[in-house]
mmCIF file of C-alpha atoms in Angstrom:
data_model
loop_
_atom_site.group_PDB
_atom_site.id
_atom_site.type_symbol
_atom_site.label_atom_id
_atom_site.label_comp_id
_atom_site.label_asym_id
_atom_site.label_seq_id
_atom_site.Cartn_x
_atom_site.Cartn_y
_atom_site.Cartn_z
ATOM 1 C CA ALA A 1 3.156 -40.731 11.542
ATOM 2 C CA GLN A 2 3.164 -37.076 10.341
ATOM 3 C CA SER A 3 6.926 -35.057 11.151
ATOM 4 C CA VAL A 4 8.353 -31.665 10.892
ATOM 5 C CA THR A 5 11.917 -31.147 10.819
ATOM 6 C CA GLN A 6 13.657 -27.578 10.888
ATOM 7 C CA PRO A 7 17.071 -28.622 10.324
ATOM 8 C CA ASP A 8 18.624 -25.553 11.821
ATOM 9 C CA ILE A 9 18.840 -25.005 15.398
ATOM 10 C CA HIS A 10 19.604 -21.354 15.194
ATOM 11 C CA ILE A 11 21.066 -19.060 12.731
ATOM 12 C CA THR A 12 22.593 -15.641 12.703
ATOM 13 C CA VAL A 13 22.434 -13.059 9.946
ATOM 14 C CA SER A 14 23.354 -9.487 9.874
ATOM 15 C CA GLU A 15 20.825 -6.923 9.002
ATOM 16 C CA GLY A 16 20.027 -6.198 5.534
ATOM 17 C CA ALA A 17 20.927 -9.868 5.020
ATOM 18 C CA SER A 18 18.809 -12.335 2.853
ATOM 19 C CA LEU A 19 17.272 -15.639 4.945
ATOM 20 C CA GLU A 20 16.212 -19.096 4.891
ATOM 21 C CA LEU A 21 14.856 -21.070 6.925
ATOM 22 C CA ARG A 22 14.333 -24.479 6.058
ATOM 23 C CA CYS A 23 11.870 -26.766 6.961
ATOM 24 C CA ASN A 24 10.954 -30.452 6.160
ATOM 25 C CA TYR A 25 7.728 -32.810 6.259
ATOM 26 C CA SER A 26 6.570 -35.951 6.467
ATOM 27 C CA TYR A 27 3.470 -36.619 5.282
ATOM 28 C CA GLY A 28 1.752 -39.009 2.952
ATOM 29 C CA ALA A 29 -0.830 -36.223 0.798
ATOM 30 C CA THR A 30 -0.419 -32.356 0.372
ATOM 31 C CA PRO A 31 -0.814 -31.145 3.795
ATOM 32 C CA TYR A 32 -1.279 -28.006 5.028
ATOM 33 C CA LEU A 33 1.524 -25.692 5.981
ATOM 34 C CA PHE A 34 2.531 -22.983 8.333
ATOM 35 C CA TRP A 35 5.160 -21.168 9.530
ATOM 36 C CA TYR A 36 4.477 -18.663 13.299
ATOM 37 C CA VAL A 37 7.246 -16.522 14.959
ATOM 38 C CA GLN A 38 7.404 -16.524 18.575
ATOM 39 C CA SER A 39 9.019 -13.046 20.303
ATOM 40 C CA PRO A 40 10.705 -14.052 23.597
ATOM 41 C CA GLY A 41 7.733 -14.273 26.099
ATOM 42 C CA GLN A 42 5.197 -14.577 23.531
ATOM 43 C CA GLY A 43 2.536 -16.933 22.205
ATOM 44 C CA LEU A 44 3.151 -17.772 18.533
ATOM 45 C CA GLN A 45 1.714 -15.092 15.490
ATOM 46 C CA LEU A 46 1.098 -16.688 11.773
ATOM 47 C CA LEU A 47 3.709 -15.687 9.551
ATOM 48 C CA LEU A 48 2.060 -17.509 6.426
ATOM 49 C CA LYS A 49 0.252 -20.527 5.243
ATOM 50 C CA TYR A 50 -0.018 -22.815 2.175
ATOM 51 C CA PHE A 51 -3.397 -24.976 1.589
ATOM 52 C CA SER A 52 -3.200 -25.394 -2.191
ATOM 53 C CA GLY A 53 -2.558 -23.210 -5.461
ATOM 54 C CA ASP A 54 0.534 -21.505 -6.111
ATOM 55 C CA THR A 55 3.329 -22.947 -4.424
ATOM 56 C CA LEU A 56 4.977 -19.372 -3.285
ATOM 57 C CA VAL A 57 2.644 -17.815 -0.986
ATOM 58 C CA GLN A 58 2.791 -14.209 0.559
ATOM 59 C CA GLY A 59 3.217 -13.430 4.218
ATOM 60 C CA ILE A 60 3.279 -10.413 6.686
ATOM 61 C CA LYS A 61 6.503 -8.651 7.561
ATOM 62 C CA GLY A 62 8.074 -9.372 3.802
ATOM 63 C CA PHE A 63 8.225 -12.959 4.115
ATOM 64 C CA GLU A 64 7.222 -15.925 1.742
ATOM 65 C CA ALA A 65 7.555 -19.531 1.540
ATOM 66 C CA GLU A 66 8.039 -21.905 -1.305
ATOM 67 C CA PHE A 67 6.098 -25.403 -1.302
ATOM 68 C CA LYS A 68 8.165 -27.955 -3.000
ATOM 69 C CA ARG A 69 6.427 -31.199 -3.404
ATOM 70 C CA SER A 70 9.371 -32.782 -4.915
ATOM 71 C CA GLN A 71 11.641 -32.577 -1.811
ATOM 72 C CA SER A 72 8.856 -32.093 0.762
ATOM 73 C CA SER A 73 10.042 -29.017 1.646
ATOM 74 C CA PHE A 74 7.944 -25.519 3.066
ATOM 75 C CA ASN A 75 11.448 -23.152 3.071
ATOM 76 C CA LEU A 76 10.509 -19.568 4.842
ATOM 77 C CA ARG A 77 12.539 -16.926 2.835
ATOM 78 C CA LYS A 78 13.015 -12.993 3.545
ATOM 79 C CA PRO A 79 15.275 -10.987 1.376
ATOM 80 C CA SER A 80 16.357 -8.231 3.825
ATOM 81 C CA VAL A 81 16.281 -8.639 7.744
ATOM 82 C CA HIS A 82 15.600 -6.305 9.795
ATOM 83 C CA TRP A 83 16.683 -6.327 13.339
ATOM 84 C CA SER A 84 13.046 -6.965 14.709
ATOM 85 C CA ASP A 85 13.041 -10.185 12.722
ATOM 86 C CA ALA A 86 15.297 -11.503 15.706
ATOM 87 C CA ALA A 87 12.235 -14.235 17.130
ATOM 88 C CA GLU A 88 12.114 -18.278 17.070
ATOM 89 C CA TYR A 89 10.256 -19.347 13.822
ATOM 90 C CA PHE A 90 8.364 -22.711 13.343
ATOM 91 C CA CYS A 91 6.943 -24.458 10.727
ATOM 92 C CA ALA A 92 3.904 -26.321 10.898
ATOM 93 C CA VAL A 93 2.207 -29.139 9.525
ATOM 94 C CA GLY A 94 -1.916 -29.380 9.788
ATOM 95 C CA SER A 95 -3.474 -33.088 9.059
ATOM 96 C CA GLY A 96 -6.804 -33.935 9.985
ATOM 97 C CA ASN A 97 -7.700 -32.908 13.527
ATOM 98 C CA GLN A 98 -4.222 -32.072 14.595
ATOM 99 C CA PHE A 99 -1.068 -30.099 14.023
ATOM 100 C CA TYR A 100 2.374 -30.916 13.937
ATOM 101 C CA PHE A 101 4.943 -28.113 14.945
ATOM 102 C CA GLY A 102 8.862 -28.426 13.941
ATOM 103 C CA THR A 103 11.363 -28.144 16.654
ATOM 104 C CA GLY A 104 12.213 -24.267 15.526
ATOM 105 C CA THR A 105 15.039 -22.475 14.547
ATOM 106 C CA SER A 106 16.268 -19.106 16.603
ATOM 107 C CA LEU A 107 17.389 -16.095 14.490
ATOM 108 C CA THR A 108 19.706 -13.996 15.677
ATOM 109 C CA VAL A 109 20.034 -10.877 13.818
ATOM 110 C CA ILE A 110 23.234 -8.680 14.076
ATOM 111 C CA PRO A 111 23.322 -4.610 13.207
ATOM 112 C CA ASN B 1 -12.116 -9.288 20.253
ATOM 113 C CA ALA B 2 -9.771 -10.348 23.165
ATOM 114 C CA GLY B 3 -8.816 -13.224 20.657
ATOM 115 C CA VAL B 4 -7.569 -16.141 23.008
ATOM 116 C CA THR B 5 -6.932 -15.520 26.973
ATOM 117 C CA GLN B 6 -5.352 -17.571 29.286
ATOM 118 C CA THR B 7 -5.044 -17.351 32.797
ATOM 119 C CA PRO B 8 -3.054 -17.548 34.871
ATOM 120 C CA LYS B 9 0.225 -16.385 32.777
ATOM 121 C CA PHE B 10 2.436 -18.039 35.869
ATOM 122 C CA GLN B 11 2.045 -20.576 38.124
ATOM 123 C CA VAL B 12 4.027 -22.379 40.601
ATOM 124 C CA LEU B 13 2.779 -25.990 42.082
ATOM 125 C CA LYS B 14 3.985 -28.853 44.407
ATOM 126 C CA THR B 15 3.749 -31.848 43.008
ATOM 127 C CA GLY B 16 0.539 -33.655 43.525
ATOM 128 C CA GLN B 17 -1.442 -30.376 43.207
ATOM 129 C CA SER B 18 -4.395 -30.056 40.989
ATOM 130 C CA MET B 19 -5.192 -26.999 39.218
ATOM 131 C CA THR B 20 -6.540 -26.057 36.164
ATOM 132 C CA LEU B 21 -5.375 -23.217 33.478
ATOM 133 C CA GLN B 22 -7.853 -21.521 31.728
ATOM 134 C CA CYS B 23 -8.553 -20.548 28.098
ATOM 135 C CA ALA B 24 -11.338 -18.659 26.417
ATOM 136 C CA GLN B 25 -11.821 -17.195 23.030
ATOM 137 C CA ASP B 26 -14.445 -14.636 21.695
ATOM 138 C CA MET B 27 -14.145 -15.421 18.027
ATOM 139 C CA ASN B 28 -16.896 -18.323 17.898
ATOM 140 C CA HIS B 29 -14.210 -20.609 16.950
ATOM 141 C CA GLU B 30 -15.213 -24.401 16.834
ATOM 142 C CA TYR B 31 -11.844 -25.609 16.996
ATOM 143 C CA MET B 32 -9.451 -25.477 19.904
ATOM 144 C CA SER B 33 -6.408 -27.223 21.405
ATOM 145 C CA TRP B 34 -3.970 -27.096 23.995
ATOM 146 C CA TYR B 35 -0.293 -27.365 23.159
ATOM 147 C CA ARG B 36 2.790 -27.592 25.743
ATOM 148 C CA GLN B 37 6.361 -25.857 24.685
ATOM 149 C CA ASP B 38 9.859 -27.353 25.982
ATOM 150 C CA PRO B 39 13.105 -26.126 24.872
ATOM 151 C CA GLY B 40 13.812 -28.032 22.237
ATOM 152 C CA MET B 41 10.865 -29.783 21.232
ATOM 153 C CA GLY B 42 8.794 -27.330 19.539
ATOM 154 C CA LEU B 43 5.134 -27.400 20.500
ATOM 155 C CA ARG B 44 3.506 -30.601 21.198
ATOM 156 C CA LEU B 45 -0.327 -31.099 20.950
ATOM 157 C CA ILE B 46 -1.746 -32.232 24.245
ATOM 158 C CA HIS B 47 -5.814 -32.011 23.567
ATOM 159 C CA TYR B 48 -8.009 -30.515 21.044
ATOM 160 C CA SER B 49 -11.914 -29.945 20.733
ATOM 161 C CA VAL B 50 -13.658 -30.110 17.483
ATOM 162 C CA GLY B 51 -16.582 -28.348 19.331
ATOM 163 C CA ALA B 52 -18.813 -27.886 22.265
ATOM 164 C CA GLY B 53 -19.052 -31.377 24.186
ATOM 165 C CA ILE B 54 -16.510 -33.255 21.791
ATOM 166 C CA THR B 55 -12.708 -33.539 22.895
ATOM 167 C CA ASP B 56 -9.678 -36.098 22.018
ATOM 168 C CA GLN B 57 -5.953 -36.618 22.792
ATOM 169 C CA GLY B 58 -3.438 -35.260 20.993
ATOM 170 C CA GLU B 59 0.256 -36.372 20.800
ATOM 171 C CA VAL B 60 1.102 -36.023 25.094
ATOM 172 C CA PRO B 61 -2.323 -36.317 26.731
ATOM 173 C CA ASN B 62 -1.055 -38.084 29.921
ATOM 174 C CA GLY B 63 -1.565 -36.468 33.040
ATOM 175 C CA TYR B 64 -4.030 -33.955 31.775
ATOM 176 C CA ASN B 65 -7.822 -33.588 31.528
ATOM 177 C CA VAL B 66 -10.135 -31.320 29.425
ATOM 178 C CA SER B 67 -13.824 -30.461 28.603
ATOM 179 C CA ARG B 68 -15.577 -28.546 26.512
ATOM 180 C CA SER B 69 -18.891 -27.359 27.755
ATOM 181 C CA THR B 70 -19.276 -23.931 25.767
ATOM 182 C CA THR B 71 -18.048 -22.766 22.699
ATOM 183 C CA GLU B 72 -15.874 -20.168 24.365
ATOM 184 C CA ASP B 73 -13.999 -22.300 26.975
ATOM 185 C CA PHE B 74 -11.510 -25.140 26.903
ATOM 186 C CA PRO B 75 -9.921 -25.046 30.479
ATOM 187 C CA LEU B 76 -7.019 -27.949 30.931
ATOM 188 C CA ARG B 77 -6.365 -29.661 34.114
ATOM 189 C CA LEU B 78 -3.765 -31.165 35.720
ATOM 190 C CA LEU B 79 -5.291 -33.971 37.900
ATOM 191 C CA SER B 80 -1.650 -34.609 39.522
ATOM 192 C CA ALA B 81 1.034 -32.253 39.067
ATOM 193 C CA ALA B 82 4.644 -33.968 38.263
ATOM 194 C CA PRO B 83 7.844 -31.866 37.381
ATOM 195 C CA SER B 84 7.762 -33.401 34.214
ATOM 196 C CA GLN B 85 4.979 -31.388 33.730
ATOM 197 C CA THR B 86 6.841 -27.839 33.769
ATOM 198 C CA SER B 87 6.570 -26.128 30.450
ATOM 199 C CA VAL B 88 4.927 -23.469 29.169
ATOM 200 C CA TYR B 89 1.187 -24.056 27.806
ATOM 201 C CA PHE B 90 -0.509 -22.615 25.162
ATOM 202 C CA CYS B 91 -4.220 -22.955 23.832
ATOM 203 C CA ALA B 92 -5.069 -21.966 20.540
ATOM 204 C CA SER B 93 -8.221 -22.015 18.254
ATOM 205 C CA SER B 94 -9.259 -21.450 14.967
ATOM 206 C CA ARG B 95 -12.710 -21.252 12.762
ATOM 207 C CA ASP B 96 -13.176 -24.926 12.682
ATOM 208 C CA ARG B 97 -10.657 -28.108 12.294
ATOM 209 C CA GLN B 98 -10.656 -27.867 8.117
ATOM 210 C CA ASN B 99 -9.205 -24.326 8.341
ATOM 211 C CA HIS B 100 -6.212 -24.801 10.570
ATOM 212 C CA GLU B 101 -5.087 -21.576 10.688
ATOM 213 C CA GLN B 102 -4.638 -21.241 14.784
ATOM 214 C CA TYR B 103 -4.655 -18.138 16.961
ATOM 215 C CA PHE B 104 -2.908 -18.580 19.862
ATOM 216 C CA GLY B 105 -3.007 -17.397 23.204
ATOM 217 C CA PRO B 106 -0.025 -15.584 25.528
ATOM 218 C CA GLY B 107 0.728 -18.746 27.404
ATOM 219 C CA THR B 108 0.825 -20.159 30.861
ATOM 220 C CA ARG B 109 4.536 -20.672 32.430
ATOM 221 C CA LEU B 110 3.989 -23.441 34.832
ATOM 222 C CA THR B 111 6.605 -24.947 37.060
ATOM 223 C CA VAL B 112 6.008 -28.008 39.245
ATOM 224 C CA THR B 113 8.587 -28.386 42.159
#
């Protein structure tokens, strides 16, 4: 069965510092990969997606992610975090008709 | 476009009661889905639909029913509510099942006492 692992439950970074959120997946072929962000009390917003092609994908709000097939990873990065980036981040895998989400990483940004 | 809308935003039920969570989208999307979100568990797929008249089960379908009579609407029915169904429910849609880029509604927070 497909699975998505986000090993970091909670991360705290200082404003202006760089950020990397980890995501590993288990799937037999190259899946469709996504990162979503959820602000408190809100629905989920798509940050970026990878279907094929260039393994470094750019998203909204200055985020990027790199697909590494050899490591089954799709880590999310941002070079300089803003206070407004504090939220919950979810990695997801699309497989056939179904979608699998990781358990999320909560990001706190310290002024 | 309103996107994906859900009603109600909040609901409290007693054990054994039934209710329907409404979901509608105005983007002419073929694919619609329902998720529940529980602390520490991410989002889990309950049911999905690849088009009007076609539904299928996801990861956690027990206790829930769905139907898709129109492209726009995808209601989720709780047949006999249980405390284990206390959760936040999200509806989502995407252009088609190949696209996978899902748009989410604002959610319904359900408490079953």
